[in-house]
Amino acid sequence: MKGIFFGVIFFLVVTLVMPMIIVTSCDISIPMKDKPVEKNVVESDLTVTVYNHKTNKIMELELERYLIGVVAAETPAAFEMEALKAQAVAARTYAVWRKDVNQDAGHPQHPGAILCTNHQHCQEWLSTEELKERHGNKWMKQYLPKIKEAVSSTKGIVMTYNMKPIEPLYHSTSGGITENSEDVFSSALPYLRSVSSPYEEGSPVLVDTLTISAREFVSKMESRHKDIQINQRKLASEINILERTNGGSVKRVKVGNKELSGRDIRESFDLRSANFTVDVKGNNVSFTTKGYGHRVGMSQWGANGMAKEGKAFNEILKHYYQGVSLNILKSHKNR
């Protein structure tokens, strides 16, 4: 899920134009996780426009129904309920943030639609038919009601900072600590700060290793950077990590005669994250990565680990998104 570069645009829009989305003026009190959410959520008549990459058509969906398809697509349904609730609030907040930023014009990459179904650009969304095709009838009976409960029990709840919807980035696994937004993207946002994420042991992508040949490494670097000079025979001394971020990602790395970013290396070799080490042995180059994704905002596997430790969804969200408040959407009908 991407879009950090719209952070700056967002703050300009909300200060110059009356927001389309109205929220209550105080942080709501969330009940303990073993009690039902109080029925103090104001009904919202919000709808969202979503460009479907499979049909090449724009859909208009009621917000809460849209969220069911997002949570089911973005998060393992076997996760703890409180983790699914946290995901539902994050997904709802993202949609509201996009609606405020893009308004009726939609996003430049999909005009007329504020959102799309591609997780590499917006949030992934799957229809009921697509979920059934992907998972089968047993999954639909066992897990779809759970997803719907996570969405309905948090209905209307969004995260705000200074009473404005935030850009709630999230990712699979941080590797133990998340990143400051400016160390990965262009904008320094006050709620996207580096925090610990200690409960990710269950993630299948906590640590990963990729091994390629030295020849393949050199060939890839030369194809992406025409002016690079690398001595394949001395490759171990030709790759040097110069600087890391507070969250552990490689910020600067020297490859041959050229200084590159860790993000460039990650993209070049399709690594799971930019938090990596490099080991050259014989004719092979091995990358060992920690985490999966951009590692900014909420770690989904970290959220599940916190839920297993007894944390409620509001506690999870306020850990990964620093200084935010949880508020209720107001209906346009009540304005």
Short mmCIF file of N, CA and C in Angstrom, two decimals, residues 144-217:
data_model
loop_
_atom_site.label_atom_id
_atom_site.label_comp_id
_atom_site.label_asym_id
_atom_site.label_seq_id
_atom_site.Cartn_x
_atom_site.Cartn_y
_atom_site.Cartn_z
N LEU A 144 -15.17 -15.37 6.47
CA LEU A 144 -15.82 -14.15 6.01
C LEU A 144 -16.67 -13.51 7.10
N PRO A 145 -17.42 -14.28 7.90
CA PRO A 145 -18.16 -13.66 9.01
C PRO A 145 -17.24 -12.96 10.01
N LYS A 146 -16.05 -13.51 10.20
CA LYS A 146 -15.08 -12.90 11.11
C LYS A 146 -14.61 -11.55 10.58
N ILE A 147 -14.35 -11.49 9.28
CA ILE A 147 -13.94 -10.24 8.64
C ILE A 147 -15.06 -9.20 8.77
N LYS A 148 -16.29 -9.63 8.52
CA LYS A 148 -17.42 -8.71 8.60
C LYS A 148 -17.59 -8.18 10.03
N GLU A 149 -17.35 -9.03 11.02
CA GLU A 149 -17.46 -8.60 12.41
C GLU A 149 -16.40 -7.55 12.75
N ALA A 150 -15.19 -7.76 12.24
CA ALA A 150 -14.11 -6.80 12.49
C ALA A 150 -14.45 -5.42 11.93
N VAL A 151 -15.09 -5.41 10.76
CA VAL A 151 -15.48 -4.15 10.14
C VAL A 151 -16.66 -3.53 10.86
N SER A 152 -17.70 -4.31 11.12
CA SER A 152 -18.92 -3.77 11.72
C SER A 152 -18.70 -3.31 13.16
N SER A 153 -17.84 -4.00 13.91
CA SER A 153 -17.61 -3.62 15.31
C SER A 153 -16.77 -2.36 15.45
N THR A 154 -16.16 -1.92 14.36
CA THR A 154 -15.39 -0.66 14.39
C THR A 154 -16.02 0.37 13.46
N LYS A 155 -17.27 0.20 13.14
CA LYS A 155 -17.94 1.01 12.12
C LYS A 155 -17.78 2.51 12.39
N GLY A 156 -17.31 3.21 11.37
CA GLY A 156 -17.18 4.67 11.46
C GLY A 156 -15.94 5.18 12.14
N ILE A 157 -15.14 4.31 12.74
CA ILE A 157 -13.97 4.77 13.49
C ILE A 157 -12.80 5.02 12.54
N VAL A 158 -12.20 6.20 12.68
CA VAL A 158 -11.02 6.56 11.88
C VAL A 158 -9.97 7.18 12.80
N MET A 159 -8.74 7.20 12.32
CA MET A 159 -7.63 7.83 13.05
C MET A 159 -7.40 9.24 12.53
N THR A 160 -7.18 10.16 13.46
CA THR A 160 -6.90 11.54 13.08
C THR A 160 -5.67 12.05 13.83
N TYR A 161 -5.05 13.07 13.25
CA TYR A 161 -3.97 13.80 13.91
C TYR A 161 -4.32 15.28 13.74
N ASN A 162 -4.48 15.99 14.85
CA ASN A 162 -4.97 17.37 14.80
C ASN A 162 -6.30 17.45 14.06
N MET A 163 -7.14 16.48 14.30
CA MET A 163 -8.49 16.39 13.75
C MET A 163 -8.53 16.26 12.24
N LYS A 164 -7.47 15.78 11.65
CA LYS A 164 -7.45 15.51 10.21
C LYS A 164 -7.13 14.03 10.00
N PRO A 165 -7.81 13.35 9.07
CA PRO A 165 -7.52 11.94 8.82
C PRO A 165 -6.06 11.76 8.43
N ILE A 166 -5.43 10.73 8.97
CA ILE A 166 -4.02 10.48 8.68
C ILE A 166 -3.86 9.58 7.46
N GLU A 167 -2.63 9.51 6.98
CA GLU A 167 -2.28 8.55 5.93
C GLU A 167 -1.70 7.32 6.63
N PRO A 168 -2.52 6.30 6.87
CA PRO A 168 -2.12 5.18 7.72
C PRO A 168 -1.41 4.08 6.96
N LEU A 169 -0.15 4.28 6.65
CA LEU A 169 0.59 3.25 5.94
C LEU A 169 0.72 2.00 6.80
N TYR A 170 0.74 0.85 6.15
CA TYR A 170 0.94 -0.40 6.86
C TYR A 170 1.69 -1.37 5.96
N HIS A 171 2.21 -2.42 6.55
CA HIS A 171 3.04 -3.38 5.82
C HIS A 171 2.95 -4.73 6.51
N SER A 172 3.54 -5.74 5.91
CA SER A 172 3.45 -7.09 6.45
C SER A 172 4.23 -7.25 7.76
N THR A 173 5.54 -7.04 7.70
CA THR A 173 6.42 -7.36 8.82
C THR A 173 7.56 -6.36 8.88
N SER A 174 7.83 -5.81 10.06
CA SER A 174 8.88 -4.78 10.16
C SER A 174 10.26 -5.35 10.42
N GLY A 175 10.32 -6.55 11.00
CA GLY A 175 11.61 -7.11 11.38
C GLY A 175 12.05 -6.67 12.76
N GLY A 176 11.14 -6.15 13.56
CA GLY A 176 11.45 -5.79 14.94
C GLY A 176 11.35 -4.31 15.24
N ILE A 177 11.40 -3.47 14.21
CA ILE A 177 11.29 -2.02 14.40
C ILE A 177 10.82 -1.39 13.10
N THR A 178 9.92 -0.42 13.19
CA THR A 178 9.41 0.24 12.00
C THR A 178 10.31 1.43 11.64
N GLU A 179 10.00 2.07 10.52
CA GLU A 179 10.82 3.17 10.03
C GLU A 179 10.12 4.52 10.17
N ASN A 180 10.91 5.59 10.32
CA ASN A 180 10.39 6.94 10.16
C ASN A 180 10.01 7.13 8.70
N SER A 181 8.91 7.82 8.44
CA SER A 181 8.42 7.96 7.06
C SER A 181 9.44 8.61 6.14
N GLU A 182 10.18 9.62 6.64
CA GLU A 182 11.12 10.33 5.78
C GLU A 182 12.35 9.51 5.42
N ASP A 183 12.59 8.43 6.13
CA ASP A 183 13.73 7.56 5.79
C ASP A 183 13.41 6.60 4.65
N VAL A 184 12.14 6.52 4.30
CA VAL A 184 11.73 5.64 3.21
C VAL A 184 11.10 6.43 2.07
N PHE A 185 10.26 7.40 2.44
CA PHE A 185 9.59 8.23 1.45
C PHE A 185 10.04 9.68 1.63
N SER A 186 9.35 10.61 1.01
CA SER A 186 9.83 11.99 1.00
C SER A 186 9.37 12.83 2.18
N SER A 187 8.23 12.48 2.78
CA SER A 187 7.62 13.34 3.80
C SER A 187 7.87 12.82 5.22
N ALA A 188 8.17 13.75 6.13
CA ALA A 188 8.27 13.43 7.55
C ALA A 188 6.92 13.71 8.19
N LEU A 189 6.17 12.66 8.50
CA LEU A 189 4.86 12.82 9.11
C LEU A 189 4.95 12.48 10.59
N PRO A 190 4.38 13.30 11.47
CA PRO A 190 4.59 13.16 12.91
C PRO A 190 4.05 11.87 13.50
N TYR A 191 3.08 11.26 12.86
CA TYR A 191 2.49 10.03 13.40
C TYR A 191 3.15 8.77 12.84
N LEU A 192 3.98 8.92 11.82
CA LEU A 192 4.69 7.77 11.24
C LEU A 192 6.13 7.79 11.73
N ARG A 193 6.30 7.45 13.01
CA ARG A 193 7.61 7.43 13.65
C ARG A 193 8.08 5.98 13.84
N SER A 194 9.37 5.82 13.93
CA SER A 194 9.95 4.50 14.16
C SER A 194 9.61 4.03 15.58
N VAL A 195 9.00 2.84 15.66
CA VAL A 195 8.65 2.25 16.97
C VAL A 195 9.03 0.78 16.96
N SER A 196 9.17 0.22 18.14
CA SER A 196 9.50 -1.20 18.25
C SER A 196 8.31 -2.04 17.84
N SER A 197 8.60 -3.22 17.33
CA SER A 197 7.55 -4.17 16.92
C SER A 197 8.01 -5.57 17.33
N PRO A 198 7.94 -5.87 18.63
CA PRO A 198 8.61 -7.06 19.16
C PRO A 198 7.88 -8.39 19.02
N TYR A 199 6.62 -8.37 18.57
CA TYR A 199 5.84 -9.61 18.61
C TYR A 199 5.56 -10.15 17.21
N GLU A 200 6.59 -10.30 16.40
CA GLU A 200 6.43 -10.73 15.02
C GLU A 200 6.93 -12.14 14.76
N GLU A 201 7.16 -12.92 15.82
CA GLU A 201 7.76 -14.24 15.66
C GLU A 201 6.98 -15.15 14.73
N GLY A 202 5.68 -14.95 14.64
CA GLY A 202 4.86 -15.83 13.80
C GLY A 202 4.94 -15.53 12.32
N SER A 203 5.56 -14.42 11.96
CA SER A 203 5.59 -14.05 10.54
C SER A 203 6.49 -14.98 9.74
N PRO A 204 5.99 -15.49 8.61
CA PRO A 204 6.82 -16.37 7.77
C PRO A 204 7.89 -15.61 6.99
N VAL A 205 7.83 -14.27 7.03
CA VAL A 205 8.80 -13.46 6.29
C VAL A 205 9.61 -12.57 7.22
N LEU A 206 9.73 -12.99 8.48
CA LEU A 206 10.51 -12.21 9.45
C LEU A 206 11.96 -12.11 9.01
N VAL A 207 12.51 -13.24 8.56
CA VAL A 207 13.88 -13.28 8.03
C VAL A 207 13.85 -14.08 6.73
N ASP A 208 14.55 -13.60 5.72
CA ASP A 208 14.56 -14.27 4.43
C ASP A 208 15.95 -14.15 3.81
N THR A 209 16.33 -15.14 3.03
CA THR A 209 17.64 -15.11 2.36
C THR A 209 17.48 -15.35 0.87
N LEU A 210 18.15 -14.52 0.09
CA LEU A 210 18.18 -14.67 -1.36
C LEU A 210 19.63 -14.80 -1.80
N THR A 211 19.94 -15.86 -2.55
CA THR A 211 21.30 -16.07 -3.04
C THR A 211 21.30 -16.07 -4.56
N ILE A 212 22.20 -15.28 -5.13
CA ILE A 212 22.36 -15.20 -6.59
C ILE A 212 23.84 -15.34 -6.91
N SER A 213 24.16 -15.55 -8.17
CA SER A 213 25.55 -15.66 -8.58
C SER A 213 26.18 -14.27 -8.64
N ALA A 214 27.48 -14.22 -8.47
CA ALA A 214 28.20 -12.96 -8.57
C ALA A 214 28.03 -12.35 -9.95
N ARG A 215 28.00 -13.20 -10.95
CA ARG A 215 27.82 -12.71 -12.33
C ARG A 215 26.45 -12.05 -12.48
N GLU A 216 25.43 -12.67 -11.90
CA GLU A 216 24.09 -12.10 -11.99
C GLU A 216 24.02 -10.75 -11.27
N PHE A 217 24.70 -10.67 -10.12
CA PHE A 217 24.73 -9.41 -9.37
C PHE A 217 25.34 -8.30 -10.21
#
